[in-house]
Amino acid sequence: MENVQSPQHTIVMKFGGTSVGSYESMKSAVQLIVDTKQRYPNLVVVTSAISGATNRLIQSAVDAANGDIATAEKTVHELTERHHKLIDKFVDDPNQWLELKMQINRLLNDFSGLCNAIRILGELSPRALDAVSSLGERLAVRVLSAAVNAAGCPSTYVESSQLIITDEVFQNALPNMARTEARCKKVLVPILGAGKVPIVTGFMGATEAGAITTLGRGGSDYSASIVAVGLGADEVWIWTDVTGVMTTDPRIIPEARTIPILSFNEVSEMAFYGAKVLHPRSIRPCVENGIRMRICNTFHPELVGTILVNDVDPADEGKIKAVTSSNDYQLVTVSGSSMDGVMEISSKIFAGFSQNGITIPMVIESSSEQSFCIPVPVKEVGKVRGVLETALESEIRRGDIQSIEVSDPVDILTVISSGLKKNPTAIAKVFAILVENGIRLRAMSYGASDVSLNLIVNSQDTKKAIRAIHKQIS
Ligand code: ASP
Ligand code: MG
């Protein structure tokens, strides 16, 4: 990758699960690490678990809690085999080969023990789940680091329970940045000083007392940002299996293209509304610390990918840049002819949602304040209805609220276009497209962000709408 500034620059590279999940992909990752290290002596690598591992680990623990240990046994077998195979391919030195295989076996043996304990207890605590689900990364760093060493580039693995100190919100932990920064400097700087590449586990952290936590699914991107801030790095490069951020999902529209430059705001909106390019939380630490981010393809490193910047080129205003969809919602509409105290009603509803751990992407209100609707993930509709009925019990009893209706399945389309408020051309275009294609707009939300317009359409219209809107992207 060109565009080198100075060899003093510190780079954090993160590899996703598919980038380390097979011999071929790990070979590309190793080559990228070796090449980059030559140009940037201060290189830190963060890796995810090999593809599929985290899902398997979690499923094993869930099944164990239900009394079924067979999944855990199968997982031990599969993960042993996949990691051992990688070790066979990458590590020649017989002592290292043996030592590494024994380490893998030990970790998976501990995992077996944990699953047995979970089965006996018949209960899976969030804390136990973090200990289980972070194992994939702990396996991966050992193998990747050995492979980098075997390629002649000195490397050492680091478990990020040493680096990322978090709160005690298991499965969705937040770092304490002051503590984390001190740890990153203490642990990583000497490794870099010795000329080695630290290979760090993504996804995991630890509480002050040392209990393993995780940062939420897909959290390795976030780990990379946290470590970058902790070290005062200059850039974060996310290596994945697509070439940067695409104009839409290439599985739906084969003509989808890479967007060369995107603002942090734009990519945040896309990540929030379903584009699986980056963990949504990974962006802010980089924005706040002036760290550049790039998203590149492990399998096509020659392609530039997407660079994320603070401000977009004013020449891009009014252009549609991307369209994404977040699927499987239903609209829940609450209405009543005398729903006056809308503020009071809203506050009751939101209190109910937050007590029940329900998050919703948006709220759409009518101006007469007589109804409002919220898109709710299909699998949460029952729970949401229950919360609404409890929170609004007195309004329903008095007849102030007449109905709580649930729609057919809908999807949320998000159209990305910068400077929407100044230049609403894109909005006009999108509406014209919907009309031309006979697509019914169920609801919409616009205004909270200057770079995105959210449209709610019936699920059966989603592909057609995306296809038509995507045609407008120049
Ligand atoms: N392995 C973790 C997951 O699958 C973290 C990540 O891949 O970023 O969620
Ligand atoms: Mg992953």
PDB file of C-alpha atoms and ligand atoms in Angstrom, residues 14 48-49 54 137 203 216-221, ligand 1:
ATOM      1  CA  LYS A  14      -6.573  -5.689  12.200  1.00  0.00           C
ATOM      2  CA  SER A  48     -10.087 -11.961  15.248  1.00  0.00           C
ATOM      3  CA  ALA A  49     -10.668 -15.640  15.828  1.00  0.00           C
ATOM      4  CA  THR A  54     -16.660 -17.608  17.919  1.00  0.00           C
ATOM      5  CA  GLU A 137      -8.887 -15.023  19.577  1.00  0.00           C
ATOM      6  CA  PHE A 203     -12.543  -8.769  20.987  1.00  0.00           C
ATOM      7  CA  GLY A 216     -19.540  -7.102  21.738  1.00  0.00           C
ATOM      8  CA  ARG A 217     -19.777  -9.270  18.624  1.00  0.00           C
ATOM      9  CA  GLY A 218     -17.518  -8.110  15.853  1.00  0.00           C
ATOM     10  CA  GLY A 219     -15.554  -6.210  18.492  1.00  0.00           C
ATOM     11  CA  SER A 220     -12.064  -6.799  17.101  1.00  0.00           C
ATOM     12  CA  ASP A 221     -12.299  -3.614  15.041  1.00  0.00           C
TER      13      ASP A 221
HETATM   14  N1  ASP B   1     -14.520 -13.107  16.869  1.00  0.00           N
HETATM   15  C1  ASP B   1     -15.420 -12.098  17.382  1.00  0.00           C
HETATM   16  C2  ASP B   1     -16.778 -12.257  16.734  1.00  0.00           C
HETATM   17  O1  ASP B   1     -16.938 -13.085  15.867  1.00  0.00           O
HETATM   18  C3  ASP B   1     -14.899 -10.711  17.214  1.00  0.00           C
HETATM   19  C4  ASP B   1     -14.658 -10.272  15.789  1.00  0.00           C
HETATM   20  O2  ASP B   1     -14.620 -11.107  14.900  1.00  0.00           O
HETATM   21  O3  ASP B   1     -14.451  -9.081  15.565  1.00  0.00           O
HETATM   22  O4  ASP B   1     -17.688 -11.571  17.112  1.00  0.00           O
END
